[in-house]
Amino acid sequence: MLERSRRIKILIPIRHPIGGIRTYLKYTYGSLSSHRFDLTLLFHQDYKTEKDTLSLLKDLEGYRLNVVIGNGKHALASLFNKVFLLLKSNKFDLIHSQGTTCGIIVSLVNTFFGVPHIITLHETFDEPVLGTCFLKFKRELISVLLGKADLINVVSKDARENLLNVFPRLKNKLAKIVVIPNGVDVDYFRGNISNAQNIHDIPGITEKDFVIGYLGRYMPEKGFPVLMDAMKVLVEEFTMRSVKVLCLGWGAFIREYQAYIRGNGLENFFVFLEFQNDVRWILRGIDLVVIPSLREASPLVPMEALVSGAPVVASNCVGLREVLKNTPSRMAIPGDPRDLARKISEVIDSYPHVKREFTEYIPIAVRRFDSKRSATKLEKLIVKLVSEMN
């Protein structure tokens, strides 16, 4: 049995401390008993991730925190080397890898050390992502390396099913696979906001505009191209001229998407904002959150929106459908811009009624999506695993 007075030393490798992984750590580790854990964060940083890094360190300032930063062009090689050196020179009670890439690298290195290892998978898998050449070999190799971990934590039942479909060898490791759904800091999202801005004061947005929020990465699987085409339908076919999409995100395809917007004459209907550490004022100020993803694991944005009382239109894709089941959210066919446009139009046409529905759902969302529930499950899992290994 592990003494309650003994602090558990955890190494947390992260490929890049951005997006959903950063917010997962903020919400989940932010709700753990910080007096029980000493954390060592290992991640690769470049100029693109500096703001996220600083935000993450602030989020976890309640812990005894050690930070190890890798840099250079070869991120994966740097990560491998740093993990090896850390395990060689320190005694950790547990490794908690964030994401598939970190999980695979740590499993390789940890062969020599045997430290208890949990991998949290924040993604779902699509066969093309794994490539076509030597696909079977890659599947087998990834399955073996993931299976070397003591526990694989997936963040939704949909994600678990997806994992087993893509890597069927892991069906032999079912006892190692656990589901701990994501959650958000509901107290934070229901709390008071100091210095909140007015959405309609943002350049490009007027008082008469119906404001749609897009919060996420600019990449195909997040469905931003679907949203662009849906806006084209709304503007050209539904003749909606007082609708603006407020975009708050990051990603490699932003230039291509902005060029597409200009090429289709939609530049007056999209407004792009820079990184915002606090999105509460945005969620409370916009009229609608649209989440057009093609696949997800357990997305945090719809949870944040529902706790904030923001109406949601989302695609009925893997992961999203699980989070939004039994909520007032309007669901569209994944990858179908015309259906997405219809759902948005329906919300606009009956907005007072829709807004009331989501306002009344807030107390349920607060209970359902509280990250304290996820953190409690994770903490019990960590303590149990460390106790057994000791």
XYZ file of C-alpha atoms in Angstrom:
390
model
C 0.000 0.000 0.000
C 1.305 3.446 -0.927
C 1.692 5.830 2.012
C -0.545 8.874 1.569
C 2.266 11.126 2.768
C 4.581 10.002 -0.041
C 4.581 12.185 -3.110
C 4.308 10.407 -6.445
C 6.833 11.527 -9.061
C 5.341 11.612 -12.553
C 7.094 12.200 -15.875
C 4.707 13.671 -18.470
C 6.108 13.580 -22.029
C 4.233 15.786 -24.510
C 5.160 16.170 -28.148
C 3.723 19.694 -28.355
C 1.938 21.395 -25.408
C -0.860 22.838 -27.544
C -4.564 22.468 -28.202
C -6.537 19.674 -26.617
C -3.532 18.165 -24.826
C -2.742 21.443 -23.089
C -6.340 21.928 -21.995
C -6.598 18.276 -20.916
C -3.639 18.789 -18.588
C -5.080 22.088 -17.396
C -8.472 20.613 -16.528
C -7.508 17.116 -15.361
C -4.244 17.750 -13.540
C -5.712 21.033 -12.359
C -8.292 18.979 -10.445
C -5.910 16.378 -8.987
C -4.600 16.553 -5.413
C -1.512 18.611 -6.279
C 0.056 17.974 -2.849
C 0.380 14.271 -3.752
C 2.310 14.656 -7.007
C 5.593 16.055 -8.298
C 5.459 16.628 -12.052
C 8.223 16.700 -14.651
C 6.979 18.026 -17.988
C 8.943 17.119 -21.089
C 8.025 18.698 -24.393
C 9.388 20.070 -27.629
C 9.051 23.811 -28.027
C 9.431 26.232 -30.885
C 8.259 29.786 -31.473
C 4.823 28.527 -32.546
C 4.112 26.903 -29.168
C 5.642 29.463 -26.798
C 2.332 31.045 -25.740
C 0.750 27.645 -25.096
C 3.785 26.612 -23.063
C 3.606 29.661 -20.820
C -0.127 29.140 -20.346
C 0.371 25.486 -19.382
C 3.028 26.334 -16.805
C 0.691 28.894 -15.262
C -2.149 26.349 -15.233
C -0.019 23.879 -13.250
C 1.708 26.316 -10.907
C 0.141 24.601 -7.853
C 2.473 21.623 -8.323
C 6.117 21.032 -7.597
C 7.019 21.372 -11.232
C 10.131 20.564 -13.220
C 10.246 21.461 -16.913
C 12.533 19.879 -19.503
C 12.419 21.388 -22.986
C 13.655 19.780 -26.160
C 14.391 21.850 -29.240
C 15.887 21.632 -32.677
C 14.596 20.357 -35.988
C 14.412 16.678 -35.032
C 11.634 16.714 -32.444
C 11.153 12.946 -32.212
C 14.859 12.181 -31.859
C 15.132 14.898 -29.222
C 12.163 13.449 -27.340
C 13.649 9.939 -27.431
C 16.983 11.204 -26.129
C 15.445 13.337 -23.370
C 13.227 10.490 -22.141
C 16.226 8.155 -21.973
C 18.362 10.652 -20.042
C 15.558 11.493 -17.620
C 14.799 7.859 -16.850
C 18.499 7.106 -16.480
C 19.183 9.920 -14.002
C 15.887 10.114 -12.056
C 13.605 7.766 -10.171
C 10.048 8.261 -11.395
C 7.063 6.412 -9.972
C 5.064 6.777 -13.183
C 5.213 7.975 -16.775
C 2.027 9.500 -18.197
C 2.546 9.897 -21.954
C 0.264 12.282 -23.833
C -0.735 11.057 -27.279
C 0.236 8.203 -29.553
C 3.646 9.466 -30.649
C 4.880 10.047 -27.109
C 3.402 6.749 -26.009
C 5.282 4.831 -28.710
C 8.607 6.579 -28.032
C 8.334 6.098 -24.270
C 7.400 2.429 -24.689
C 10.592 1.902 -26.691
C 12.818 3.669 -24.155
C 11.035 2.259 -21.128
C 11.938 -1.276 -22.219
C 15.232 -0.654 -20.413
C 13.723 0.844 -17.243
C 10.315 -0.720 -16.546
C 8.696 2.362 -15.024
C 4.878 2.087 -14.721
C 3.479 3.686 -17.873
C 0.076 5.137 -18.761
C -0.648 6.404 -22.270
C -3.562 8.795 -22.719
C -4.711 8.810 -26.346
C -6.249 12.135 -27.341
C -6.935 11.200 -30.935
C -8.847 8.837 -33.147
C -7.227 7.028 -36.044
C -7.946 6.984 -39.753
C -6.246 4.418 -41.989
C -4.833 6.971 -44.476
C -3.022 8.658 -41.591
C -0.975 5.490 -41.182
C -0.008 5.491 -44.859
C -0.555 2.808 -47.473
C 2.980 1.381 -47.700
C 3.616 -1.422 -45.225
C 0.276 -0.599 -43.568
C -0.061 -4.007 -41.959
C 3.482 -3.840 -40.586
C 2.872 -0.365 -39.154
C -0.332 -1.497 -37.507
C 1.396 -4.460 -35.916
C 4.333 -2.375 -34.719
C 2.153 0.360 -33.238
C -0.072 -2.246 -31.592
C 2.923 -3.926 -29.967
C 4.398 -0.662 -28.690
C 1.102 0.678 -27.358
C 0.440 -2.691 -25.758
C 3.707 -2.484 -23.800
C 2.188 0.259 -21.621
C 0.639 -0.774 -18.322
C -2.560 1.120 -19.124
C -3.994 2.791 -22.222
C -6.413 5.534 -21.259
C -8.868 6.481 -24.011
C -11.140 9.455 -23.510
C -14.427 8.095 -24.886
C -16.176 4.846 -25.787
C -16.103 5.922 -29.437
C -12.334 6.356 -29.208
C -11.978 2.903 -27.650
C -13.978 1.299 -30.469
C -11.939 3.192 -33.061
C -8.666 2.095 -31.452
C -9.654 -1.569 -31.505
C -10.921 -1.368 -35.094
C -7.685 0.136 -36.390
C -5.374 -1.939 -34.169
C -7.201 -5.276 -33.701
C -4.160 -6.848 -32.014
C -4.990 -4.689 -28.971
C -8.118 -6.789 -28.447
C -5.707 -9.137 -26.676
C -4.944 -6.305 -24.229
C -8.496 -5.317 -23.248
C -7.667 -5.397 -19.532
C -5.159 -2.593 -20.136
C -7.618 -0.288 -21.915
C -9.648 2.058 -19.713
C -12.085 4.837 -20.601
C -11.929 8.069 -18.604
C -14.085 10.702 -20.344
C -12.742 14.230 -20.584
C -14.135 17.089 -18.550
C -13.667 20.833 -18.091
C -13.182 23.184 -15.160
C -16.837 24.080 -14.656
C -16.115 26.503 -11.794
C -13.800 28.443 -14.084
C -16.321 28.627 -16.916
C -19.159 29.668 -14.604
C -17.006 32.190 -12.721
C -16.843 35.950 -13.059
C -14.806 37.424 -15.913
C -12.669 40.495 -15.331
C -12.086 42.852 -18.247
C -14.438 40.940 -20.549
C -14.632 42.348 -24.070
C -17.738 42.861 -26.165
C -17.835 40.536 -29.165
C -19.373 43.278 -31.284
C -16.431 45.586 -30.586
C -14.103 43.268 -32.503
C -13.105 44.862 -35.839
C -15.173 43.323 -38.623
C -18.182 42.540 -36.418
C -21.126 44.927 -36.097
C -23.962 45.111 -33.568
C -26.447 43.584 -36.018
C -24.301 40.548 -36.855
C -25.214 37.012 -35.788
C -21.842 35.698 -34.581
C -20.818 32.071 -35.117
C -17.747 30.884 -33.231
C -15.195 28.391 -34.547
C -12.664 27.352 -31.895
C -10.179 24.770 -33.100
C -7.370 23.882 -35.444
C -7.334 24.837 -39.109
C -7.064 21.387 -40.639
C -9.243 19.080 -42.747
C -10.258 16.632 -40.001
C -11.597 19.509 -37.899
C -13.980 20.314 -40.742
C -13.024 23.930 -41.371
C -13.389 23.447 -45.163
C -16.945 22.202 -44.498
C -17.685 25.369 -42.530
C -16.312 27.569 -45.322
C -18.559 25.861 -47.870
C -21.527 26.024 -45.486
C -21.023 29.777 -45.197
C -21.004 30.008 -48.979
C -24.413 28.283 -49.010
C -25.751 30.597 -46.288
C -24.564 33.721 -48.092
C -25.363 32.805 -51.700
C -28.440 30.574 -51.389
C -29.965 31.568 -48.050
C -28.986 35.240 -48.652
C -27.862 35.701 -45.055
C -25.693 38.801 -45.054
C -25.503 39.568 -41.326
C -23.714 36.399 -40.262
C -20.050 36.399 -39.245
C -17.758 33.523 -38.317
C -15.342 34.446 -35.540
C -12.357 32.103 -35.915
C -10.119 31.368 -32.972
C -7.586 28.683 -33.699
C -4.255 27.604 -35.110
C -2.949 25.155 -37.664
C -0.821 24.621 -40.736
C -3.606 25.245 -43.264
C -4.646 28.741 -42.190
C -3.078 30.476 -45.212
C -4.695 28.067 -47.666
C -8.083 28.474 -45.984
C -7.842 32.258 -45.935
C -6.955 32.193 -49.640
C -10.000 29.983 -50.301
C -12.197 32.422 -48.390
C -10.915 35.351 -50.461
C -11.222 33.367 -53.692
C -14.908 32.732 -52.992
C -15.695 36.302 -51.986
C -16.336 35.380 -48.344
C -13.709 37.592 -46.708
C -16.376 39.878 -45.223
C -17.958 36.948 -43.389
C -14.886 35.577 -41.560
C -12.991 37.308 -38.749
C -9.757 35.756 -37.435
C -8.573 36.323 -33.872
C -5.159 35.593 -32.400
C -4.522 33.208 -29.488
C -6.733 33.885 -26.465
C -5.746 32.379 -23.124
C -9.232 33.005 -21.721
C -12.073 32.102 -24.109
C -14.909 32.509 -21.605
C -15.886 35.968 -22.849
C -16.012 34.608 -26.392
C -18.248 31.663 -25.475
C -20.591 33.938 -23.546
C -20.627 36.603 -26.231
C -21.113 34.651 -29.456
C -24.522 33.483 -30.619
C -23.564 29.984 -31.745
C -20.637 27.546 -31.629
C -20.160 25.427 -34.753
C -18.047 22.260 -34.568
C -17.883 20.687 -38.070
C -15.294 17.973 -37.292
C -15.030 14.774 -39.314
C -13.807 12.761 -36.318
C -12.921 13.437 -32.685
C -11.930 11.518 -29.560
C -13.587 13.524 -26.781
C -13.535 17.216 -27.719
C -13.463 19.867 -25.005
C -14.927 22.790 -26.977
C -18.536 21.479 -26.924
C -18.255 20.875 -23.174
C -16.963 24.412 -22.626
C -19.739 25.793 -24.824
C -22.544 23.893 -23.072
C -21.301 24.849 -19.606
C -21.219 28.469 -20.832
C -24.748 28.279 -22.236
C -23.679 28.749 -25.854
C -25.857 26.984 -28.456
C -24.017 24.302 -30.428
C -24.348 22.985 -33.978
C -21.976 20.079 -34.581
C -21.387 17.182 -36.920
C -22.638 13.782 -35.839
C -19.169 12.257 -36.131
C -17.341 9.758 -33.952
C -16.482 11.293 -30.577
C -18.669 14.376 -30.983
C -21.855 12.338 -31.055
C -20.925 10.755 -27.719
C -20.206 14.080 -26.004
C -23.362 15.719 -27.350
C -25.772 12.834 -26.837
C -28.862 13.923 -24.852
C -28.001 17.630 -25.131
C -29.952 20.344 -27.017
C -27.203 20.460 -29.666
C -28.219 20.364 -33.333
C -26.374 17.651 -35.246
C -25.392 17.764 -38.932
C -24.169 15.086 -41.319
C -20.337 14.949 -41.152
C -18.688 16.487 -44.203
C -21.965 17.859 -45.625
C -21.798 21.687 -45.917
C -25.383 21.975 -47.143
C -26.761 20.101 -44.134
C -24.557 22.164 -41.827
C -25.894 25.352 -43.429
C -29.475 24.138 -42.908
C -28.863 23.437 -39.228
C -27.287 26.867 -38.730
C -30.186 28.522 -40.554
C -32.725 26.704 -38.378
C -30.993 27.935 -35.230
C -30.940 31.513 -36.500
C -34.629 31.386 -37.442
C -35.697 30.261 -33.950
C -32.880 31.753 -31.916
C -34.739 32.980 -28.791
C -36.189 29.496 -28.260
C -32.843 27.809 -28.975
C -30.941 30.091 -26.605
C -33.441 29.373 -23.836
C -32.969 25.613 -24.339
C -29.227 25.888 -23.871
C -29.510 28.242 -20.902
C -31.778 25.745 -19.151
C -29.281 22.952 -19.897
C -26.388 24.679 -18.068
C -26.946 22.972 -14.647
C -26.979 19.552 -16.333
C -23.833 20.378 -18.328
C -22.058 21.499 -15.152
C -22.747 18.158 -13.468
C -22.023 16.053 -16.537
C -18.777 17.640 -17.728
C -17.044 18.490 -14.441
C -13.345 17.610 -14.778
C -13.232 16.707 -11.086
C -14.968 13.446 -12.002
C -12.299 12.628 -14.592
C -9.496 13.678 -12.246
C -10.800 11.485 -9.421
C -10.813 8.442 -11.711
C -7.316 9.219 -13.002
C -5.926 9.782 -9.508
C -7.295 6.442 -8.285
C -5.817 4.762 -11.356
C -2.386 6.309 -10.772
C -2.270 5.452 -7.076
C -3.452 1.887 -7.711
C -0.893 1.277 -10.469
C 2.018 2.755 -8.510
C 1.016 0.806 -5.384
C 0.841 -2.471 -7.305
C 4.188 -1.932 -9.010
C 5.857 -1.001 -5.731
